[in-house]
Short mmCIF file of N, CA and C in Angstrom, two decimals:
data_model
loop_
_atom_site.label_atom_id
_atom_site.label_comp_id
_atom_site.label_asym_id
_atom_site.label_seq_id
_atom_site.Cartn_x
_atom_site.Cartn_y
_atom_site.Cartn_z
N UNK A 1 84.72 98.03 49.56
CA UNK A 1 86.11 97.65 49.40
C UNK A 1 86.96 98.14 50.59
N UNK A 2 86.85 99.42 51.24
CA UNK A 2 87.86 99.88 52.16
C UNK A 2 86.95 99.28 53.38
N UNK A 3 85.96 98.99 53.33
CA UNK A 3 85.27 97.91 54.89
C UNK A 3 86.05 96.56 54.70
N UNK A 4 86.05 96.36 53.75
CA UNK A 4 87.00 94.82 54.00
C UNK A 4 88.20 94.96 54.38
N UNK A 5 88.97 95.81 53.82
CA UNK A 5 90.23 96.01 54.15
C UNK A 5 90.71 96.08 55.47
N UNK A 6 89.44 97.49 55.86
CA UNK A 6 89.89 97.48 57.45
C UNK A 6 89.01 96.37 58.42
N UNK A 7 87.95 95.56 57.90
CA UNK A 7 87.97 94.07 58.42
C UNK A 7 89.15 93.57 58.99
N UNK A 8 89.77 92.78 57.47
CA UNK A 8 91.03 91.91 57.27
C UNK A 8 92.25 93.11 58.63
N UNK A 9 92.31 94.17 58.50
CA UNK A 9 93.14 94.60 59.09
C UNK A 9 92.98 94.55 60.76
N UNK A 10 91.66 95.06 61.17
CA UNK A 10 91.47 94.73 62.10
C UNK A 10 91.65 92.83 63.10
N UNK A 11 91.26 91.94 61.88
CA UNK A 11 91.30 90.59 62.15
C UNK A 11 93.15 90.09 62.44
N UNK A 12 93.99 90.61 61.37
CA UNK A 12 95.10 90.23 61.35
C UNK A 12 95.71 90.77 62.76
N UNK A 13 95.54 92.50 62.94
CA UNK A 13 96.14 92.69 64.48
C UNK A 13 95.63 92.16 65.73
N UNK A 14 94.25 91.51 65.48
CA UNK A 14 93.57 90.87 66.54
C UNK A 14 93.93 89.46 66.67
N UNK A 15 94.58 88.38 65.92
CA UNK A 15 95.60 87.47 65.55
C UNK A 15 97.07 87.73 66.17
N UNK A 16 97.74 88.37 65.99
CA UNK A 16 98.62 88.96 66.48
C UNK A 16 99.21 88.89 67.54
N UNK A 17 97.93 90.32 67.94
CA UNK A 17 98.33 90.48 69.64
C UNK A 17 97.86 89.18 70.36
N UNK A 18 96.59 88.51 70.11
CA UNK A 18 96.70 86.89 70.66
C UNK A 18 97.72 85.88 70.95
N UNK A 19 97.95 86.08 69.62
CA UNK A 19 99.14 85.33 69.94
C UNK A 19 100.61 85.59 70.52
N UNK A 20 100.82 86.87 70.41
CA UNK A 20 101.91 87.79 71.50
C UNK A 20 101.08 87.61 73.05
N UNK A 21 100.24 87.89 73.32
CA UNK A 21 99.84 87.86 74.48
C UNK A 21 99.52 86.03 75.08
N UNK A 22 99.28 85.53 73.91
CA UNK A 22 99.79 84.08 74.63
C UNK A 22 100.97 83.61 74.98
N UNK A 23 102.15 83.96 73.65
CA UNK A 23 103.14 83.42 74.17
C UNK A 23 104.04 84.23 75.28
N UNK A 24 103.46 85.52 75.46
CA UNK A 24 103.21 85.83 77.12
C UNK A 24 103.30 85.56 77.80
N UNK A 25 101.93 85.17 77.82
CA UNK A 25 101.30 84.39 79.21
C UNK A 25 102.60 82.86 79.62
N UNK A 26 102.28 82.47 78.55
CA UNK A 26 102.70 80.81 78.61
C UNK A 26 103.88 80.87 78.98
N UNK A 27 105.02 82.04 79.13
CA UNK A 27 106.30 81.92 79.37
C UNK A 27 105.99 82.23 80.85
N UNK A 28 105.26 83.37 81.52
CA UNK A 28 104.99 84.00 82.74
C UNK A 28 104.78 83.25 83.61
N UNK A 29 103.55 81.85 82.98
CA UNK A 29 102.93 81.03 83.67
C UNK A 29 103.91 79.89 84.27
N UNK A 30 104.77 79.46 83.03
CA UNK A 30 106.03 78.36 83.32
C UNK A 30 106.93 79.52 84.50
N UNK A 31 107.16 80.57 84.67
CA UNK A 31 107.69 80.86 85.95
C UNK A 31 106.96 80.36 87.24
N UNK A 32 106.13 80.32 87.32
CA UNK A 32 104.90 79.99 88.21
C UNK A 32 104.47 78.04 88.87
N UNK A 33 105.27 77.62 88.92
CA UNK A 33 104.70 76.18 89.27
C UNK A 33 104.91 75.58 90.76
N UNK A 34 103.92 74.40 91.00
CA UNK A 34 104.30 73.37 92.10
C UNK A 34 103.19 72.54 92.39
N UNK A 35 104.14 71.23 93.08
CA UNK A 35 103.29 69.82 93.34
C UNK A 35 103.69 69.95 94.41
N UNK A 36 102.49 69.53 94.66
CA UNK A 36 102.44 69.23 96.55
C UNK A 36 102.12 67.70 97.03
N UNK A 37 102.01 67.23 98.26
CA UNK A 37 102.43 66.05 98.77
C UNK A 37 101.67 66.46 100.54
N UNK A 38 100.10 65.73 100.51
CA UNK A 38 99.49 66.31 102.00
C UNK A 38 98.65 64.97 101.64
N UNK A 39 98.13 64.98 103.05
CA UNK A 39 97.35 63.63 103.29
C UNK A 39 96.15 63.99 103.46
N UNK A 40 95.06 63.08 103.78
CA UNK A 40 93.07 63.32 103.88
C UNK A 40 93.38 63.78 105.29
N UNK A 41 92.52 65.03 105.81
CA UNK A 41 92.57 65.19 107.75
C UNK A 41 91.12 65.54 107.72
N UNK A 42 90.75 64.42 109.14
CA UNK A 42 89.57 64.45 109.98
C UNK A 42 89.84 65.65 110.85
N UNK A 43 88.53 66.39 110.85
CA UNK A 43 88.70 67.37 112.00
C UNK A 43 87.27 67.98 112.34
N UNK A 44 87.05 68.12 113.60
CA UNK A 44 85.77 68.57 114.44
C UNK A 44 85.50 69.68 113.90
N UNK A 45 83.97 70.26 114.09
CA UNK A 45 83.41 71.70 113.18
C UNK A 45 84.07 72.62 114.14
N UNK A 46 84.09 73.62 113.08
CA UNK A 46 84.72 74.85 113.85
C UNK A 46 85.86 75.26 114.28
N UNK A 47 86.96 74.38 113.36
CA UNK A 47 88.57 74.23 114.74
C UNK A 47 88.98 75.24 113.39
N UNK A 48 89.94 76.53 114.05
CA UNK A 48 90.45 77.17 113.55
C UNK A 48 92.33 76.98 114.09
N UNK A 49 92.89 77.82 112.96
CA UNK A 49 94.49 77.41 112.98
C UNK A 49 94.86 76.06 113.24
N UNK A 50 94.36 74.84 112.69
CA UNK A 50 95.24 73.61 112.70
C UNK A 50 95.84 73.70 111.95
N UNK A 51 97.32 73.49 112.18
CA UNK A 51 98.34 72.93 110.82
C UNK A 51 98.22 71.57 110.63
N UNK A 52 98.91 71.64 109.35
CA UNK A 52 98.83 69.84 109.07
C UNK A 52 100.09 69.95 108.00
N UNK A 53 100.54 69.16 107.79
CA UNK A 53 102.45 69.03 107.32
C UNK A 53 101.56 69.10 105.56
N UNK A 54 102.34 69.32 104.83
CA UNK A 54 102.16 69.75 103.04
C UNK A 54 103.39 70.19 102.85
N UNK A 55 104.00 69.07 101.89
CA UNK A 55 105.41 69.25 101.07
C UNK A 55 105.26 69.85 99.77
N UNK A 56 105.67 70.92 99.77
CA UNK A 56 105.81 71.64 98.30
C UNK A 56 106.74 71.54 97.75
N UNK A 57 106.74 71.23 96.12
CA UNK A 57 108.15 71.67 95.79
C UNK A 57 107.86 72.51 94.67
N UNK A 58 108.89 73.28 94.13
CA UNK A 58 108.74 74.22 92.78
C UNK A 58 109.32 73.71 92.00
N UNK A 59 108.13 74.00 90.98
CA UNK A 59 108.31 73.47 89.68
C UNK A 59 108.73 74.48 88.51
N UNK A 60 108.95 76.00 89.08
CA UNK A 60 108.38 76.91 88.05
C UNK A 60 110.24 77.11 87.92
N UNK A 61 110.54 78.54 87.45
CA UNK A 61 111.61 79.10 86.70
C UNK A 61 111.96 80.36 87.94
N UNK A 62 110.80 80.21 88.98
CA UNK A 62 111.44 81.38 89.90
C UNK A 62 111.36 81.22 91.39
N UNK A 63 112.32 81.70 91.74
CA UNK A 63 112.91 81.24 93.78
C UNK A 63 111.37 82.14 94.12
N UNK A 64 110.54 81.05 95.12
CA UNK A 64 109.79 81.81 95.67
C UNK A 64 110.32 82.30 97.13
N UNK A 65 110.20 83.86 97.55
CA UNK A 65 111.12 84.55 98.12
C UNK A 65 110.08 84.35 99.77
N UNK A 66 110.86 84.25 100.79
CA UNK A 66 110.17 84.30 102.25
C UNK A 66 109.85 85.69 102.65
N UNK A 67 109.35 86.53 101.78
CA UNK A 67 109.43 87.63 101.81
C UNK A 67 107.82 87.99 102.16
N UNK A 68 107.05 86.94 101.96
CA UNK A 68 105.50 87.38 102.19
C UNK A 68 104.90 87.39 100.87
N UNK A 69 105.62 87.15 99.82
CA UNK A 69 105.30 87.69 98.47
C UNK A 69 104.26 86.50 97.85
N UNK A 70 105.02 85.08 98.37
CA UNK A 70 104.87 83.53 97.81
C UNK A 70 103.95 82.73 99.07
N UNK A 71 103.24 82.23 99.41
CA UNK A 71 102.56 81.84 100.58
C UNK A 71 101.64 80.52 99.69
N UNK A 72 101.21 79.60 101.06
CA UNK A 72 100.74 78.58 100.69
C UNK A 72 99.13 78.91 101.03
N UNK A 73 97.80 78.68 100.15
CA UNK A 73 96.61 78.84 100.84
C UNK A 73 95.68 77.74 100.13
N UNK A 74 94.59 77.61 100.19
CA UNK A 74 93.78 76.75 99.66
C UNK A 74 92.28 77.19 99.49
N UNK A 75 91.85 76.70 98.47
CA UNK A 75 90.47 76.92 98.40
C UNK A 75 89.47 75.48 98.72
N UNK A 76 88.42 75.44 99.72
CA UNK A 76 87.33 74.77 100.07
C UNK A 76 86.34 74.65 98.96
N UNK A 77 85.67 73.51 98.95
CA UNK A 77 84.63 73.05 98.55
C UNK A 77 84.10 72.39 99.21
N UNK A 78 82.53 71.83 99.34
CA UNK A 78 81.88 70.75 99.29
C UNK A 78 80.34 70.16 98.29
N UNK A 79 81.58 69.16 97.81
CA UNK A 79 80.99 69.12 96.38
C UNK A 79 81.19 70.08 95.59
N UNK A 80 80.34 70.72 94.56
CA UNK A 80 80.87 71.44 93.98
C UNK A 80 81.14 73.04 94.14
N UNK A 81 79.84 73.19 95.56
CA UNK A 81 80.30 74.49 95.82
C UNK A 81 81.14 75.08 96.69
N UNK A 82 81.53 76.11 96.05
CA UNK A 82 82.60 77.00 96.87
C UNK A 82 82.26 77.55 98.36
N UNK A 83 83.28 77.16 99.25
CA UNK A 83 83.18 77.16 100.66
C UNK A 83 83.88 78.52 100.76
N UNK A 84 85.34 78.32 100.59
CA UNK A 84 86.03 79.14 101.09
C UNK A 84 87.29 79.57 99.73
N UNK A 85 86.76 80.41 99.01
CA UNK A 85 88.12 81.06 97.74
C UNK A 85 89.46 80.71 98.54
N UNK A 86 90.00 81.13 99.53
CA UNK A 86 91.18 81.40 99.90
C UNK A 86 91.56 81.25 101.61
N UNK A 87 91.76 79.95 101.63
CA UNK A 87 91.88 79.40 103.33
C UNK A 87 93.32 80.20 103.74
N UNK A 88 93.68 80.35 105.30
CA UNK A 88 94.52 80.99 105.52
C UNK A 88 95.67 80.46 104.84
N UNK A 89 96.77 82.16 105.07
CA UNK A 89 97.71 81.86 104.49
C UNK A 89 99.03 81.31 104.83
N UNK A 90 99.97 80.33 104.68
CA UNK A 90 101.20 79.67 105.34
C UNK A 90 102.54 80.64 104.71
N UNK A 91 103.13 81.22 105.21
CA UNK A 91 104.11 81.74 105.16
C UNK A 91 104.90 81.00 104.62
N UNK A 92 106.38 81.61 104.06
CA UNK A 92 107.18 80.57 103.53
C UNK A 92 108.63 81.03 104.45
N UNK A 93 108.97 79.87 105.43
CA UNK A 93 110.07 80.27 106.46
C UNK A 93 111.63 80.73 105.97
N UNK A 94 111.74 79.92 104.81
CA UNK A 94 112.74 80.33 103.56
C UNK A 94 111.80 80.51 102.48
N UNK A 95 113.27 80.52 101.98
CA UNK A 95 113.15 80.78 100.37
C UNK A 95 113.29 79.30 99.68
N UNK A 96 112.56 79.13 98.47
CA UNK A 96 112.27 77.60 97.96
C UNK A 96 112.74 78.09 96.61
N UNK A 97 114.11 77.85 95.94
CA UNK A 97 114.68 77.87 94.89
C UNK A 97 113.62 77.19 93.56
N UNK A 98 113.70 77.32 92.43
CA UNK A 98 113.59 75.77 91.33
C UNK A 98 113.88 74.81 91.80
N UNK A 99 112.90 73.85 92.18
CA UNK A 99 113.38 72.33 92.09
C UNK A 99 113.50 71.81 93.69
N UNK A 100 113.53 72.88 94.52
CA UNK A 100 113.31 72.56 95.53
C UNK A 100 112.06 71.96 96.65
N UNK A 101 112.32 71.99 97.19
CA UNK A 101 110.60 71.36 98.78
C UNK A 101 111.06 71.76 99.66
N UNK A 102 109.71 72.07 100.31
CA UNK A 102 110.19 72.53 101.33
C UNK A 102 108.42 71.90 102.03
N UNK A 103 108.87 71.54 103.38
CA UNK A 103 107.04 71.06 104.71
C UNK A 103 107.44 72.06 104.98
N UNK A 104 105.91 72.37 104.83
CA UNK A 104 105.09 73.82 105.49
C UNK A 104 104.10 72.96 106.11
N UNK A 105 104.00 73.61 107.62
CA UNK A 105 103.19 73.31 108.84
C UNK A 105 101.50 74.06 108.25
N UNK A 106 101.38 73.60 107.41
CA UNK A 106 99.78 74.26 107.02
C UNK A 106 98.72 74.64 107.28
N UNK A 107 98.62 76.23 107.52
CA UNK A 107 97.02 76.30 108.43
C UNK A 107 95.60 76.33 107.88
N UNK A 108 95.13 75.44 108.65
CA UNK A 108 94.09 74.91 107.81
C UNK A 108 92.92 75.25 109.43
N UNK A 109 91.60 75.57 108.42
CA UNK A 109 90.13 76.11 109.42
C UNK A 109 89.16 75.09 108.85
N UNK A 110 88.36 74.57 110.20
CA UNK A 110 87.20 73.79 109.61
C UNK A 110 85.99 74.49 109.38
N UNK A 111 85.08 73.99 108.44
CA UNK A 111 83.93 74.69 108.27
C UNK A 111 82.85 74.39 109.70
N UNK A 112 81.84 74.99 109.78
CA UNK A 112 80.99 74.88 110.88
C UNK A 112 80.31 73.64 110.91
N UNK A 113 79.80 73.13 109.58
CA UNK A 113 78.55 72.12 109.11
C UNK A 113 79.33 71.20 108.80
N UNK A 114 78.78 69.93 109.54
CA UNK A 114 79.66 68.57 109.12
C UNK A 114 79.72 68.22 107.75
N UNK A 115 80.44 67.06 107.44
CA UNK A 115 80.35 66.77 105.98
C UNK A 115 81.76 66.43 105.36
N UNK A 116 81.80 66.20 104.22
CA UNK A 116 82.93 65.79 103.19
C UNK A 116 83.11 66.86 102.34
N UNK A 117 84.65 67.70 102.41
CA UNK A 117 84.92 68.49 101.77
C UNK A 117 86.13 68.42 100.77
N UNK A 118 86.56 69.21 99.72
CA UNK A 118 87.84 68.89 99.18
C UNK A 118 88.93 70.16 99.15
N UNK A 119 89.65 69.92 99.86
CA UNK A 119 90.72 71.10 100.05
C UNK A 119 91.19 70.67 98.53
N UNK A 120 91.98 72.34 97.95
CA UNK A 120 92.47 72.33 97.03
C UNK A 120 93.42 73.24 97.51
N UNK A 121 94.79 72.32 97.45
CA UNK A 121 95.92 73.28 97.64
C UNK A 121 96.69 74.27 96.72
N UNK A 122 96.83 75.60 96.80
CA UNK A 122 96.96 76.41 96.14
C UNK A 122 98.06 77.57 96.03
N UNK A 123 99.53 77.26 96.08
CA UNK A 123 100.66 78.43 96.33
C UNK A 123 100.06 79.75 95.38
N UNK A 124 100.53 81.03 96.02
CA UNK A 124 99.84 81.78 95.42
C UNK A 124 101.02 83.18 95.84
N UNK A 125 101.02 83.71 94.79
CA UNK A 125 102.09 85.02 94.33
C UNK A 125 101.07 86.35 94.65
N UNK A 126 101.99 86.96 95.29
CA UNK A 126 100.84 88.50 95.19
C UNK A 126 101.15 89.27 94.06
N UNK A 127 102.31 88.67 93.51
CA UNK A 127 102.38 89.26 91.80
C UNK A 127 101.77 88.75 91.06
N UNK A 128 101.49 87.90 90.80
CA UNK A 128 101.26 86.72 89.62
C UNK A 128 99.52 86.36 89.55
N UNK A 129 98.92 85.73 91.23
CA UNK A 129 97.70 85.36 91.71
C UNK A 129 98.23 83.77 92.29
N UNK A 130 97.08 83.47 92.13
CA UNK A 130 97.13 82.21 92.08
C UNK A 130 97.51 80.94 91.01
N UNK A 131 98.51 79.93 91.47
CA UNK A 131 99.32 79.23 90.74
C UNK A 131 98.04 78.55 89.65
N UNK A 132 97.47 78.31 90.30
CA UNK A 132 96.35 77.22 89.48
C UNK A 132 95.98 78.11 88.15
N UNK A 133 95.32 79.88 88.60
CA UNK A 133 95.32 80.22 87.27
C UNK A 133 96.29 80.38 86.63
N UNK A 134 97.58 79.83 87.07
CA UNK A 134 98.95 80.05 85.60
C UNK A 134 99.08 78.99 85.08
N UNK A 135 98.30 77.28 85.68
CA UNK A 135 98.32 76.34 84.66
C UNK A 135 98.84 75.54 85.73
N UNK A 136 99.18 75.64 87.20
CA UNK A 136 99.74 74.78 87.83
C UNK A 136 98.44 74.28 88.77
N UNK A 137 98.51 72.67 88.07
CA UNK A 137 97.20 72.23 88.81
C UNK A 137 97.25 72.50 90.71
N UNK A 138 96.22 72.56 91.02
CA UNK A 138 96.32 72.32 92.84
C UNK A 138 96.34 70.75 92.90
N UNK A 139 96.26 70.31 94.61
CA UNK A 139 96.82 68.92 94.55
C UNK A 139 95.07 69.03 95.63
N UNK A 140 94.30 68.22 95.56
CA UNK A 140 93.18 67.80 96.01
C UNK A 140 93.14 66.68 97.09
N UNK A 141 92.69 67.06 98.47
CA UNK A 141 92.77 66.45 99.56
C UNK A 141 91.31 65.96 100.10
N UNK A 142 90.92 65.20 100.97
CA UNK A 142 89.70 65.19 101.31
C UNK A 142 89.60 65.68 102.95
N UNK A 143 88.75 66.87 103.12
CA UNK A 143 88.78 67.13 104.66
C UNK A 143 87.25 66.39 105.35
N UNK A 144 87.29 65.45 106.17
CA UNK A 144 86.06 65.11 106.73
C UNK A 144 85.72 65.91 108.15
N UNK A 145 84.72 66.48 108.03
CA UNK A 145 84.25 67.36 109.32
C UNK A 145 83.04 66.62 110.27
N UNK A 146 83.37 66.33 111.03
CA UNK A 146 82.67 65.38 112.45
C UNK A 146 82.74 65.58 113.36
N UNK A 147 81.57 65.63 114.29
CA UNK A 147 81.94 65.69 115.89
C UNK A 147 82.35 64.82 116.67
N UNK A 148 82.69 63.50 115.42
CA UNK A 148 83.17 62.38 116.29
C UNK A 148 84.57 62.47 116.05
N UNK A 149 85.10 63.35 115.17
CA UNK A 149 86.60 63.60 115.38
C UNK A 149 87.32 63.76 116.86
N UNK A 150 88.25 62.60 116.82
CA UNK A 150 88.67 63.12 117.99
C UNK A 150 89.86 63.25 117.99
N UNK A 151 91.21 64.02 119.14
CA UNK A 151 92.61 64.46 118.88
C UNK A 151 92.88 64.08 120.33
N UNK A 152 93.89 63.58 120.16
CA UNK A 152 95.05 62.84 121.23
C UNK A 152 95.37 64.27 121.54
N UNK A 153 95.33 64.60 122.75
CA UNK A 153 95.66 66.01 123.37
C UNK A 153 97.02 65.99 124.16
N UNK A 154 97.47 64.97 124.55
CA UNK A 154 98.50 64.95 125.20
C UNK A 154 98.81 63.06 125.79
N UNK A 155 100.20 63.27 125.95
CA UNK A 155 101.10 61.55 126.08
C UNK A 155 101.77 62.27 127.46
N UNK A 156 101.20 62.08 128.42
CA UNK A 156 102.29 61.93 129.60
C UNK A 156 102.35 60.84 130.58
N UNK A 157 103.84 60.23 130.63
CA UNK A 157 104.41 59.73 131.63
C UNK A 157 104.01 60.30 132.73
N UNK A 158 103.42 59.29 134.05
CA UNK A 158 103.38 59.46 135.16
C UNK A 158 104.53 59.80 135.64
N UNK A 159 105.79 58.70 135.33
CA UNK A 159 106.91 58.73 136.14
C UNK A 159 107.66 58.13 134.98
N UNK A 160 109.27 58.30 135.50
CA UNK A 160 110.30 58.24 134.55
C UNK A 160 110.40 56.84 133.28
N UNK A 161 110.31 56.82 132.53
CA UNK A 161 109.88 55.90 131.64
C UNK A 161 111.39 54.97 131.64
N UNK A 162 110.86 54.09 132.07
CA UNK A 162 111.92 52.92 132.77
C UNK A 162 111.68 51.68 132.52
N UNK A 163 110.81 51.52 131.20
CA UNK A 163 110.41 50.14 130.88
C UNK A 163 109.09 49.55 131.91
N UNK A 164 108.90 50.26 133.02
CA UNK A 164 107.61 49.76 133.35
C UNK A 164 106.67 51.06 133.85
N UNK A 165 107.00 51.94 133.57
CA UNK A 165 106.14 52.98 134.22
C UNK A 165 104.82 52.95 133.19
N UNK A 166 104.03 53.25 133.85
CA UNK A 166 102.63 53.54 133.14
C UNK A 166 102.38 55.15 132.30
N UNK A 167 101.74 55.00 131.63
CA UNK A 167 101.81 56.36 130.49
C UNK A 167 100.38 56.55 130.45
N UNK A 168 100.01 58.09 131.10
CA UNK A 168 98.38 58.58 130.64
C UNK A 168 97.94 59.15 129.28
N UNK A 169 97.31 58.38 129.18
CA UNK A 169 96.96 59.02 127.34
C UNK A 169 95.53 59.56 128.02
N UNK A 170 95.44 61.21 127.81
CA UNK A 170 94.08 61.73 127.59
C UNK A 170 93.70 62.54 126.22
N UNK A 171 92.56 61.71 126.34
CA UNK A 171 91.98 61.82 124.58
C UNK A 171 90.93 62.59 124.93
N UNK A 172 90.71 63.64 124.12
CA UNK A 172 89.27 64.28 124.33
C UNK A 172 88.85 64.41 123.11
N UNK A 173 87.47 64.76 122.93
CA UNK A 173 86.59 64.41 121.92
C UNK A 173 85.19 65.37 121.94
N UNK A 174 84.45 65.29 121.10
CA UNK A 174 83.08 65.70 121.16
C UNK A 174 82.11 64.75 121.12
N UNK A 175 82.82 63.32 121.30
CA UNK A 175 81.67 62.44 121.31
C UNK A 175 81.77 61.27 122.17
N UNK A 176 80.89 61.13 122.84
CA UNK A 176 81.16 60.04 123.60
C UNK A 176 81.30 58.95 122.66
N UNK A 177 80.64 58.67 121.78
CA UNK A 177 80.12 56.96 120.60
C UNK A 177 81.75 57.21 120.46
N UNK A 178 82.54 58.50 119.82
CA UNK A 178 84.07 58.17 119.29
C UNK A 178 85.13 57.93 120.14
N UNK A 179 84.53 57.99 121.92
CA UNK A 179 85.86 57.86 122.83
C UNK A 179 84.43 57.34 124.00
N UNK A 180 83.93 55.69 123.62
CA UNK A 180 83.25 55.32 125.31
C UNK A 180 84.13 55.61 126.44
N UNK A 181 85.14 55.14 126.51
CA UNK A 181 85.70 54.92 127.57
C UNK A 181 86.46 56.26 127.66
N UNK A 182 85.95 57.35 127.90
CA UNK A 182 87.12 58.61 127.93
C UNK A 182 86.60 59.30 129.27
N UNK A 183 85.46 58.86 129.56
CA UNK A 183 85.46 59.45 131.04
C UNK A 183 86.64 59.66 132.42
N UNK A 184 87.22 58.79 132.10
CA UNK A 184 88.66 58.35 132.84
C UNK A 184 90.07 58.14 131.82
N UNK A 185 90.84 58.37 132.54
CA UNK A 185 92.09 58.34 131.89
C UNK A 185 92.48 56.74 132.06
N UNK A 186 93.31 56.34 130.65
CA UNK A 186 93.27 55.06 130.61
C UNK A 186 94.60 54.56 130.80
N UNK A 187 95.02 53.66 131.47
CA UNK A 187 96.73 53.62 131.60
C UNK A 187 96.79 52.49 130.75
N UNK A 188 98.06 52.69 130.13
CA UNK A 188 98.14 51.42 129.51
C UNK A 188 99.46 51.46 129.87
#
């Protein structure tokens, strides 16, 4: 008879605090939100610090502060396994109220081994963790890694752009098949 009791007693405070500690959580977590807005980027193995533009806005109940506290990072995959927990981190140049956006110049690292990967973008609190574990989905990108990626390195005018001057576009690359004609600079 007194084992059941303190059963039932034990079960009821274990009920309880569950549910105090959920509706916890669930208020903590609604401080915590955001949707983001980034496009698919091709990029050659190995390129470290590229940014790439990612519009955030907050969704949650609290100003994330430019204080170092709130930062933008991402976690890698390919396929299903885990590449990278926590890609570098993007600073926040202000402060991003409720309800606000703000483009962050996003730094983003390629993996070494070619292939199809899926960035998962991830704002992340050094109080809190990471948004995703408070219930705020990440926004899922596709990164393709190739050596046939190639990047427009520079647009210069020969001479004063006057409606007929010629303009050197040099493109460099890691592949000849993705730039035949790059041996020479091409005027157009």
């Amino acid at each position: 008879m007194i084992h059941r009791a303190i059963f039932r007693l034990a079960v009821l405070l274990t009920l309880s605090l569950a549910s105090l500690t959920g509706g916890a959580f669930q208020a903590y977590a609604q401080s915590y939100g955001a949707t983001y807005q980034a496009s698919n980027v091709s990029l050659p193995p190995s390129l470290t610090n590229k940014t790439v533009p990612v519009t955030v806005t907050n969704t949650g109940a609290t100003t994330w502060n430019a204080d170092g506290s709130t930062y933008l990072a991402y976690h890698l995959y390919q396929g299903t396994t885990l590449v990278t927990w926590s890609g570098p981190q993007t600073s926040l140049p202000t402060s991003v109220p409720p309800g606000e956006s703000i483009l962050l110049q996003a730094k983003l690292n390629s993996p070494a081994t070619e292939g199809a990967y899926t960035i998962q973008w991830d704002m992340t609190s050094t109080t809190a963790g990471v948004f995703s574990g408070l219930g705020s989905p990440t926004f899922n990108v596709t990164m393709t890694v190739s050596a046939d990626a190639a990047a427009l390195t520079s647009l210069n005018p020969t001479t004063a752009i006057d409606g007929a001057a010629p303009l050197t576009l040099t493109l460099t690359g890691t592949s000849m098949a993705a730039m035949p004609h790059s041996k020479n600079p091409c005027v157009v």
